[in-house]
Coordinates of C-alpha atoms (C1' of nucleotides) in Angstrom, one line a residue:
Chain A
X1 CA 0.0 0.0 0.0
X2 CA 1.2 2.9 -1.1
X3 CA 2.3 6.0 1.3
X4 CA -0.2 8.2 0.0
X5 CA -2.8 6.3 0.9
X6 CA -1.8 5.4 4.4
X7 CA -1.6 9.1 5.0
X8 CA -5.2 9.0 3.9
X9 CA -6.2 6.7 6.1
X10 CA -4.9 8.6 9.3
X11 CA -6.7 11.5 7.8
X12 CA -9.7 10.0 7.9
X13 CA -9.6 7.5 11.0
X14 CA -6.7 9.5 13.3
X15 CA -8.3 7.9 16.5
X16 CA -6.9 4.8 15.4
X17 CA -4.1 3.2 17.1
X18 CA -1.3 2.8 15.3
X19 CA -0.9 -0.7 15.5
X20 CA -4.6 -1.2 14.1
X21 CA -3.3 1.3 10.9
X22 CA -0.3 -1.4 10.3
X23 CA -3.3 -4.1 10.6
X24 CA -5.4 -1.8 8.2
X25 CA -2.7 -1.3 5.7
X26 CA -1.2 -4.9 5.4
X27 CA -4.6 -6.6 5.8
X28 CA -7.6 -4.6 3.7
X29 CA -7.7 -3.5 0.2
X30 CA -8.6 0.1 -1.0
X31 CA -11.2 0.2 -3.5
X32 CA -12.0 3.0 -5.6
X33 CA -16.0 3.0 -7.1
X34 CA -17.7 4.9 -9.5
X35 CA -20.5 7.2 -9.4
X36 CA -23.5 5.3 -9.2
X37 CA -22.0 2.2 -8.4
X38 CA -23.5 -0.2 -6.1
X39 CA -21.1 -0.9 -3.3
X40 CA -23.2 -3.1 -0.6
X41 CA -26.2 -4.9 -0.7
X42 CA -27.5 -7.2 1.4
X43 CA -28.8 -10.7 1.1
X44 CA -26.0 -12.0 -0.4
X45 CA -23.0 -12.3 2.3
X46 CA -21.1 -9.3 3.3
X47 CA -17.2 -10.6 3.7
X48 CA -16.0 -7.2 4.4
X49 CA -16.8 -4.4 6.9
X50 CA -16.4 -1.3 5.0
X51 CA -15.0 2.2 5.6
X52 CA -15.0 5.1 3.8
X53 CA -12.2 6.9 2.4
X54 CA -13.3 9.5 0.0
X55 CA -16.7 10.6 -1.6
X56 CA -19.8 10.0 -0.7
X57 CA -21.9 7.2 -0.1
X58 CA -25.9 6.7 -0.1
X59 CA -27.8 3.7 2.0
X60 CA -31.0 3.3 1.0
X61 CA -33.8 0.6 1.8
X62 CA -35.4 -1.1 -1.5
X63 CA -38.1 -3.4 -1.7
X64 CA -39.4 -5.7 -3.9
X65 CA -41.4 -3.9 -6.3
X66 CA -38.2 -1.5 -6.8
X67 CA -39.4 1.0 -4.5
X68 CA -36.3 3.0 -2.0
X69 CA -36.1 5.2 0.4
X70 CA -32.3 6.9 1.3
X71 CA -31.8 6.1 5.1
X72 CA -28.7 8.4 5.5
X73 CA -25.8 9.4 3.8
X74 CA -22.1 8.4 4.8
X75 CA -19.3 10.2 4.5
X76 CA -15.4 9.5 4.7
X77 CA -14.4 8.7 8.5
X78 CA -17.6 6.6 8.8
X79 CA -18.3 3.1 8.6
X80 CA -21.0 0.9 6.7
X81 CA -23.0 -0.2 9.9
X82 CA -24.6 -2.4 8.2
X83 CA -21.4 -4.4 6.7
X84 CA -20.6 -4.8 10.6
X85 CA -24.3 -5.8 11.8
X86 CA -26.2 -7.9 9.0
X87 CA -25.8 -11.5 8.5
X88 CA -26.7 -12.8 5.5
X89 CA -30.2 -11.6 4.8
X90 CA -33.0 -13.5 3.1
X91 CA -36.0 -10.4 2.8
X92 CA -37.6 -9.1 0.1
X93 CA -36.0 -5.8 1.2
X94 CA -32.5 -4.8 0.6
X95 CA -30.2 -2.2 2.2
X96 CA -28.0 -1.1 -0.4
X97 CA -25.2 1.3 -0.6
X98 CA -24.2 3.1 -3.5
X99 CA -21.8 6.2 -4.8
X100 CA -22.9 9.1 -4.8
X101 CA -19.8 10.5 -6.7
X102 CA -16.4 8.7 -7.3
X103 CA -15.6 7.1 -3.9
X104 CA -12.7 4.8 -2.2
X105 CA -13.3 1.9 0.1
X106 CA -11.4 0.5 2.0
X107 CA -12.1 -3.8 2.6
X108 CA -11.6 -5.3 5.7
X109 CA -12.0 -8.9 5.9
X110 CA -14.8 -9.8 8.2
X111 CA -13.2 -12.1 10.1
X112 CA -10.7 -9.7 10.9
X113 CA -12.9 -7.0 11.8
X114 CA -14.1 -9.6 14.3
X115 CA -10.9 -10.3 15.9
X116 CA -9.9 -6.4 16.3
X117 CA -13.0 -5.9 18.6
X118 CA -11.1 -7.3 21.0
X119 CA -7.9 -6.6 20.3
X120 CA -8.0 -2.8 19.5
X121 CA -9.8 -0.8 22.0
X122 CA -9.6 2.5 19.8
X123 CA -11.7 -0.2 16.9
X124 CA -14.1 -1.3 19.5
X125 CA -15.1 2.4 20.2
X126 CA -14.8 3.3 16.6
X127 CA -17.6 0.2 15.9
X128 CA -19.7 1.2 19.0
X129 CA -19.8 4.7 18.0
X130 CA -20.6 4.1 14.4
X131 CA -23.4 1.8 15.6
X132 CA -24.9 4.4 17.8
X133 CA -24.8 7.4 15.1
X134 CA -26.6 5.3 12.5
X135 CA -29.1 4.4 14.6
X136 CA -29.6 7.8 15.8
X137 CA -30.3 8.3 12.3
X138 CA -32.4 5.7 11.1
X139 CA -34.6 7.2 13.7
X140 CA -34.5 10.3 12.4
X141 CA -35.4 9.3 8.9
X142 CA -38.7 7.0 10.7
X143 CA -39.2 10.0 12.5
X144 CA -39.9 12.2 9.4
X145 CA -41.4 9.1 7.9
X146 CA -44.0 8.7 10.6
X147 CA -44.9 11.9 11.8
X148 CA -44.2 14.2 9.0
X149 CA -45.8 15.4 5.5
X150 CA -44.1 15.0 2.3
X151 CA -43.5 18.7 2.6
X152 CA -41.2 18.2 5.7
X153 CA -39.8 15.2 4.8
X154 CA -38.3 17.2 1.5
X155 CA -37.5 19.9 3.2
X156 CA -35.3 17.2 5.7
X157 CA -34.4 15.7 2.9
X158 CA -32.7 18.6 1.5
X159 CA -31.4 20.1 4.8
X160 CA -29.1 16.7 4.9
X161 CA -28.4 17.0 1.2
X162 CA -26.8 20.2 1.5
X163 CA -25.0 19.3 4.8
X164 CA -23.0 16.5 3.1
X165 CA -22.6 17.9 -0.2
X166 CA -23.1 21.7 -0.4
X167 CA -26.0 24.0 -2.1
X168 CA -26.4 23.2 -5.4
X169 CA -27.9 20.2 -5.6
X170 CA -27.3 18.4 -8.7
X171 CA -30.5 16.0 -8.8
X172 CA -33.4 15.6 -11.0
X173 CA -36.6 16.0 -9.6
X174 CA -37.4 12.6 -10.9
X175 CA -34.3 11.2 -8.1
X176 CA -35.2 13.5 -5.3
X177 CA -39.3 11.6 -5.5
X178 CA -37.6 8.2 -5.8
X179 CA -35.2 8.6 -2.3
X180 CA -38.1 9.6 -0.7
X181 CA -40.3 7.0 -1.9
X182 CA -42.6 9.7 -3.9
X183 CA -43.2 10.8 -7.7
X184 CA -41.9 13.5 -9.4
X185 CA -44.8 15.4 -10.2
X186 CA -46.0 15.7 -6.2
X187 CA -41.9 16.7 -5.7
X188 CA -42.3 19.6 -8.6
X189 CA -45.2 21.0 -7.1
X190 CA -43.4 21.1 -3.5
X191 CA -40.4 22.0 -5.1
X192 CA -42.6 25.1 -6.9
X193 CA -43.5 26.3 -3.3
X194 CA -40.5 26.1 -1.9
X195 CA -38.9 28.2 -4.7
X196 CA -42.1 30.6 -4.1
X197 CA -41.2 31.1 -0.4
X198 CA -37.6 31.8 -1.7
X199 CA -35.9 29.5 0.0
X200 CA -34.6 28.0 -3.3
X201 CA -34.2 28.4 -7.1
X202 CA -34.9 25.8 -9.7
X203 CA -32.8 25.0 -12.9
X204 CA -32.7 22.1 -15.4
X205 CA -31.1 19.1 -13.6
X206 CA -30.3 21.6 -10.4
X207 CA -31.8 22.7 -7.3
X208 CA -29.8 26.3 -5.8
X209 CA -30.3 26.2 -2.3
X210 CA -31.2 30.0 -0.7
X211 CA -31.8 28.9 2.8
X212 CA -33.9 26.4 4.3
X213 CA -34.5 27.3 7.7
X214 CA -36.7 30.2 6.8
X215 CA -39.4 28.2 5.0
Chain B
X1 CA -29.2 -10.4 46.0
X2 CA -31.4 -13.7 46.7
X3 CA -30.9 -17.1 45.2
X4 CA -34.2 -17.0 43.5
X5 CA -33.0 -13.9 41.2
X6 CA -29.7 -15.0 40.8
X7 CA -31.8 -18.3 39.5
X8 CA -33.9 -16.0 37.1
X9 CA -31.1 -13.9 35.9
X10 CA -29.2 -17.5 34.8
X11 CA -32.0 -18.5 33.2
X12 CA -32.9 -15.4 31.1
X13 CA -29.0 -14.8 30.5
X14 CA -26.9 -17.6 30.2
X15 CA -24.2 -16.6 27.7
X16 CA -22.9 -14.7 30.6
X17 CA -19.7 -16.1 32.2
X18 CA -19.9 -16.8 36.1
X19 CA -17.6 -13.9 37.1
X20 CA -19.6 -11.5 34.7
X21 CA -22.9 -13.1 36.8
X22 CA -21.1 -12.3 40.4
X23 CA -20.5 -8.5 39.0
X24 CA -24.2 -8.3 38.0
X25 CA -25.5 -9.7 41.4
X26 CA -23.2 -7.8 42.8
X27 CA -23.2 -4.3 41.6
X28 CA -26.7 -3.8 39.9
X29 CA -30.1 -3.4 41.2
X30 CA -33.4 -5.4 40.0
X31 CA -36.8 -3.0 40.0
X32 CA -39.9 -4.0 39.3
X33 CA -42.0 -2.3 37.2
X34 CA -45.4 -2.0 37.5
X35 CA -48.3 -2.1 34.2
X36 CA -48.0 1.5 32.1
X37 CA -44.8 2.1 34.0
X38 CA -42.6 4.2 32.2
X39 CA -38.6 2.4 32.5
X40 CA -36.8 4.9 30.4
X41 CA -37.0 8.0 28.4
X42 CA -34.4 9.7 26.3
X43 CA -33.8 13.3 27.1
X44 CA -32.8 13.1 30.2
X45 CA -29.4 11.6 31.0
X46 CA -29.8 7.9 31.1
X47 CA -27.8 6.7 34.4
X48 CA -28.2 2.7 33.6
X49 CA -28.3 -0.2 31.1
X50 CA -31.3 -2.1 31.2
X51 CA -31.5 -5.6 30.9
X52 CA -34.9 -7.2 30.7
X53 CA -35.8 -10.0 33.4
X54 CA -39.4 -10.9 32.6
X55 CA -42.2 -9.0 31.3
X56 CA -42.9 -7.4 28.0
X57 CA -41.5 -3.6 27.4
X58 CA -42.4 -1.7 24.4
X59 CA -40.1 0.8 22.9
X60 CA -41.8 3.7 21.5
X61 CA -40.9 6.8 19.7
X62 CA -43.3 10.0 20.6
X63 CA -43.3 13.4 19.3
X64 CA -43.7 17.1 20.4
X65 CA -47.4 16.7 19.6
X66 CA -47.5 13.5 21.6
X67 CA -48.2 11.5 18.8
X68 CA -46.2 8.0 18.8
X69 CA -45.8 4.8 17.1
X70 CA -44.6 1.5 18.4
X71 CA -40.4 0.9 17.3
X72 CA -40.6 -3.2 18.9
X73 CA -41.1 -5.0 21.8
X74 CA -38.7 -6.2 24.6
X75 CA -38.4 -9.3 25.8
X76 CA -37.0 -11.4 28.6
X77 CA -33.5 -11.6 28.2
X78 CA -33.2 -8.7 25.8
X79 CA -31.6 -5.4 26.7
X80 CA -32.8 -2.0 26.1
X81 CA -30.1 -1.2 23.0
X82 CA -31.2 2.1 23.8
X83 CA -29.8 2.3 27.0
X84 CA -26.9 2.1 26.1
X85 CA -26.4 3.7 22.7
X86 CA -28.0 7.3 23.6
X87 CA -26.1 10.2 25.4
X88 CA -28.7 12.9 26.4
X89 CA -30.9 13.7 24.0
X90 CA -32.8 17.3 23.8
X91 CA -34.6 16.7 20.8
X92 CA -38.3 17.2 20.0
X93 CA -38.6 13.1 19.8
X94 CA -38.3 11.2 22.0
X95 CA -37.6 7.4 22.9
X96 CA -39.8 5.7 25.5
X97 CA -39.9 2.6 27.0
X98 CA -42.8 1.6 28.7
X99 CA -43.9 -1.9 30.7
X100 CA -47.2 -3.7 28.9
X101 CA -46.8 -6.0 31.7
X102 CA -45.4 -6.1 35.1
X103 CA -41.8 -6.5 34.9
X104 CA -38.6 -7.3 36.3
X105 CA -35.4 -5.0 35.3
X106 CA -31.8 -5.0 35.8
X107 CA -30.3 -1.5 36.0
X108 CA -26.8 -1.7 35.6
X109 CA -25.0 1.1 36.0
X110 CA -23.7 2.8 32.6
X111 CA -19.8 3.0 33.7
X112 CA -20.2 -0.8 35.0
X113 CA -21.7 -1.6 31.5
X114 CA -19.1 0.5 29.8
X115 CA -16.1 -1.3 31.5
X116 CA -17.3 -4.9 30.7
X117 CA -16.8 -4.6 27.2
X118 CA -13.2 -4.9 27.3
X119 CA -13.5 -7.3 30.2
X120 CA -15.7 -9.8 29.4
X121 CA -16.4 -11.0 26.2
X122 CA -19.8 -12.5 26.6
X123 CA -20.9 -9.1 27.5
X124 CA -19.5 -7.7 24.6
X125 CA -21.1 -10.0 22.3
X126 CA -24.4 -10.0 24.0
X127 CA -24.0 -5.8 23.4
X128 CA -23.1 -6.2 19.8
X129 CA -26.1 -9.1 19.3
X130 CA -28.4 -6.4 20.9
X131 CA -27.4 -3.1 18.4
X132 CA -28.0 -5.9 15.9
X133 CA -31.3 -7.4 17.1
X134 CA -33.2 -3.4 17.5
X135 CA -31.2 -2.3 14.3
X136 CA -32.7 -4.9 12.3
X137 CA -36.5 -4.5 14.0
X138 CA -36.3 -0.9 13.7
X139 CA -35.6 -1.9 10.0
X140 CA -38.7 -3.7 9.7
X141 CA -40.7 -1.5 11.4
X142 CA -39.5 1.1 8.9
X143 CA -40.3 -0.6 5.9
X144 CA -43.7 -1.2 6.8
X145 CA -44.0 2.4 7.4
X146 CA -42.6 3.8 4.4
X147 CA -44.1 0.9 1.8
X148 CA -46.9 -0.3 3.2
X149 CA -50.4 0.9 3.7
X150 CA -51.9 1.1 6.9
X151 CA -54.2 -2.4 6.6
X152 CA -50.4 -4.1 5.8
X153 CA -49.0 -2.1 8.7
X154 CA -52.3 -3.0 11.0
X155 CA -51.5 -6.7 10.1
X156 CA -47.5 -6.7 11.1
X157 CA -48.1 -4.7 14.3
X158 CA -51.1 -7.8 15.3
X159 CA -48.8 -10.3 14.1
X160 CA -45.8 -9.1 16.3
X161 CA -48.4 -8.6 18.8
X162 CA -49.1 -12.2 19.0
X163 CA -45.5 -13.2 18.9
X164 CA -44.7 -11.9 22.2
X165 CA -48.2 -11.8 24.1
X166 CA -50.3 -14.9 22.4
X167 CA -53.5 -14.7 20.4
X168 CA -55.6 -12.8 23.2
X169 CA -55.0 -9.1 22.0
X170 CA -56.3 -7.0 25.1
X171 CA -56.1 -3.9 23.8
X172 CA -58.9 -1.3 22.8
X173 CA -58.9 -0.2 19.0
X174 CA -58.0 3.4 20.4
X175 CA -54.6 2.1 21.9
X176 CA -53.7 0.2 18.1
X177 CA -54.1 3.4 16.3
X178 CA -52.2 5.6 19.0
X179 CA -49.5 2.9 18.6
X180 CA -49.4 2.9 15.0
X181 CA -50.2 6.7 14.8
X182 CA -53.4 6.8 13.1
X183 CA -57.0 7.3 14.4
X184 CA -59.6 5.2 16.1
X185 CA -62.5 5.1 13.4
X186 CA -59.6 3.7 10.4
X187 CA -58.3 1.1 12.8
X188 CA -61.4 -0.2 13.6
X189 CA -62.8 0.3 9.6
X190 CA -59.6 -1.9 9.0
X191 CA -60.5 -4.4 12.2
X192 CA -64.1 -5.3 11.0
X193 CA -62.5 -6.1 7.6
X194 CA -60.2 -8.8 8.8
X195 CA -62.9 -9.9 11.1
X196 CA -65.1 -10.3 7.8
X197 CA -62.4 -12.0 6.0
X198 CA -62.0 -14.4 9.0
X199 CA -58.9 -13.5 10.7
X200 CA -60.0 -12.2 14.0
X201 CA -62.9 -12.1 16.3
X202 CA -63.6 -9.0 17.8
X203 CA -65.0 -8.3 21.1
X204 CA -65.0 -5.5 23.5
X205 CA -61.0 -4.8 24.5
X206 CA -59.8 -7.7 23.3
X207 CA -59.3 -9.1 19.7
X208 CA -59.2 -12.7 19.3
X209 CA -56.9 -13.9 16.3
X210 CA -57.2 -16.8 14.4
X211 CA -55.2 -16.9 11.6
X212 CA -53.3 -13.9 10.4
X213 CA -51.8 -15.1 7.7
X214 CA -54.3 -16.0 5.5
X215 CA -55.4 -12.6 4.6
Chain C
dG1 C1' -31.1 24.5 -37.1
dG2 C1' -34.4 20.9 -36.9
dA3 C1' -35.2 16.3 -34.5
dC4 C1' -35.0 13.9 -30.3
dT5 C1' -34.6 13.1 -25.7
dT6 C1' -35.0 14.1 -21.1
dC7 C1' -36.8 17.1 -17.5
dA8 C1' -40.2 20.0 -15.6
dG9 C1' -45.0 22.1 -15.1
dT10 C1' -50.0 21.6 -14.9
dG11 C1' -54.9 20.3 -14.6
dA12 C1' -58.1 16.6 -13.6
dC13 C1' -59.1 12.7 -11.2
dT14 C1' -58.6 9.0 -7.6
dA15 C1' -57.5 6.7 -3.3
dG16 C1' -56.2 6.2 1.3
dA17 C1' -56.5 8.0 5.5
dA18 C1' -57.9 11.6 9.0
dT19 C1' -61.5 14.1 11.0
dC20 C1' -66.2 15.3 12.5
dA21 C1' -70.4 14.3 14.4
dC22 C1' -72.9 11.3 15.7
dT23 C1' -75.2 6.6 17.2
dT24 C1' -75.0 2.1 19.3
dA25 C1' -73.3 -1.4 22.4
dA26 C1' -70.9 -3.4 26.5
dG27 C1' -69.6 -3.6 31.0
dG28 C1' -69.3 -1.8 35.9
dG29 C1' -70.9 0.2 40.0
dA30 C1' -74.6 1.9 43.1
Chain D
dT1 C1' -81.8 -2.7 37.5
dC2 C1' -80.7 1.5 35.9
dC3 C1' -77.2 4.7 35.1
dC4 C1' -72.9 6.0 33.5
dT5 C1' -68.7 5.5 31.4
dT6 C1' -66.0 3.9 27.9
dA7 C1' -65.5 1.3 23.5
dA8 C1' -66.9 0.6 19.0
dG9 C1' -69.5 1.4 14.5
dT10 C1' -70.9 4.5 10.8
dG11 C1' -71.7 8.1 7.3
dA12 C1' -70.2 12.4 5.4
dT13 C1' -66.5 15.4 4.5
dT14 C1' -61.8 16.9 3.8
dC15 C1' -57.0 16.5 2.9
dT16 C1' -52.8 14.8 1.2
dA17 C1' -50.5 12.4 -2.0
dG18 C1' -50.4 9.5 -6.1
dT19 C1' -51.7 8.8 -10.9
dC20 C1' -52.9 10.0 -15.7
dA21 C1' -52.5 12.6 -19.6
dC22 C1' -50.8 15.9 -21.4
dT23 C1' -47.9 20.5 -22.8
dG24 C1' -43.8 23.1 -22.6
dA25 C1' -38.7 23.9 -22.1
dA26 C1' -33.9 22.8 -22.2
dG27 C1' -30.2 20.5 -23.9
dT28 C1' -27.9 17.5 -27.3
dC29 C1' -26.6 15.2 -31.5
dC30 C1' -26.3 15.0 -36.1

DNA sequence: GGACTTCAGTGACTAGAATCACTTAAGGGA
DNA sequence: TCCCTTAAGTGATTCTAGTCACTGAAGTCC
């Protein structure tokens, strides 16, 4: 593994000891992934706990009739909970995580990632601690889900979007209804209001974020 | 501590190694909860892990407008994940659990809880297997939330409902739709259909299933 | 600079669920 | 037994969101 890379990874994951970053660097592979490719999914087996280098991963719930949702975003310094947590899975739905733009991975044998629980303490806090902040936001997202309008959930929706990746928002219409399990034309017409109140401008294939909270 | 608990907590928790028992008997204390007791509430600082003896706990996530909805149920030998996942919590939401029955729990105080996983392995796994186990619920509960209509929705919550408290539902048709945050008159619209198609009996605060899947 | 494709806007209609305003039924206590 | 409380049933109405069937607009590729 190149230097470059392991200076990368202490970016990233600095509360690591360094004993675990030898581990990391002889043991794992660095992956790099495309935009839009798919980079989890469960129900077949997940080998590899994963962590985030670089870019930006979605993790979204689909079910069978091709329906999703986006459960939260993660961005480098995190971990895939969900490559830690699920055994092979047999539902109808999937989690799946996918690239939001041009990512890199890094693989760590599951077996391995076992063994470390134990044997690192600075892993065993890192794994608690990513356990804890994803399910503190899975309940957000059911909390907009159950208790919230569309109008909210969009405006949530787009609250996080600019948080992890600034405000212009490069999405269709068409992607924004399908992460929140909606259709396009009930997201235009929301999208119209909220560009009414001023809290955003609309373009072809972009959304320019004004500011949110005043809406 | 008497024998006759010491029995119990064997019986409900026997992954636990004997010095991790002796700790438990020694350091934490067992309450009992009464019916509609509240055992935990996020917000304020929680103090304590909670370990499940016997009863039936529900986990529930309520709003600012007090509207809730039911995340799972607790069981003997489960542990609140909860408990020992939040720091204080001042958001609008909040996470409650509440006893459906009277119950037996095991407070064990967080920096005890804290300090066993690095010193005893069972308890490390049994806190990982838990983070799995509510992740994985709250997943399920989720997806019938954000794909589902309400008659599906009605139909998971009565099935879980019978998985942990039998066949005898005692609850009034009010307490289902406060549960699964909708209103009286739809749950029981959605009732008298299942009780047309076969499914259920309904009598006066208590619904009598007979075969759920069916429908 | 058309022709085509993809994205966005809009009106009409439908469906599911919530709400309102009651009525009816069941059980419990005096 | 009658009264009272609480639970359940029901029709009418409203609201939110999804669907259908378009039209218009913005880019893109020859």
């Amino acid at each position: 593994m190149e230097i470059s890379q392991k200076e990368a990874i202490l970016q990233q994951f600095p509360q690591f000891e360094q004993t675990l970053l030898d581990e990391i660097l002889t043991h794992s592979t660095i992956k790099q992934v495309e935009e839009g490719e798919e980079v989890m999914r469960t129900g077949q087996y997940i080998r590899s706990t994963v962590l985030l280098l670089s870019g930006l991963l979605k993790v979204y719930r689909e079910d069978d009739e091709g329906n999703e949702f986006l459960m939260y975003y993660l961005e480098p310094g995190n971990a895939c909970a969900l490559s830690m947590m699920c055994t092979a899975r047999d539902e109808q739905s999937q989690i799946m995580a996918k690239a939001v733009t041009v990512a890199e991975v890094i693989l760590i044998p599951s077996h391995l990632s076992e063994q470390w629980l134990a044997k690192y303490k600075s892993w065993h806090n890192f794994v608690i601690a990513s356990y804890r902040q994803r399910f503190e936001e899975l309940l957000q997202t059911l909390d907009s889900i159950a208790f919230k309008g569309l109008d909210e959930r969009l405006l949530f929706y787009l609250k996080r979007h600019v948080k992890v990746s600034g405000k212009e928002i490069r999405l269709s219409h068409q992607q924004i209804a399908l992460e929140l399990n909606s259709s396009r034309e009930v997201i235009s017409r929301l999208l119209k209001k909220l560009e009414q109140s001023g809290a955003i401008t609309l373009h072809r294939n972009f959304i320019e974020v004004h500011d949110l909270e005043v809406v």
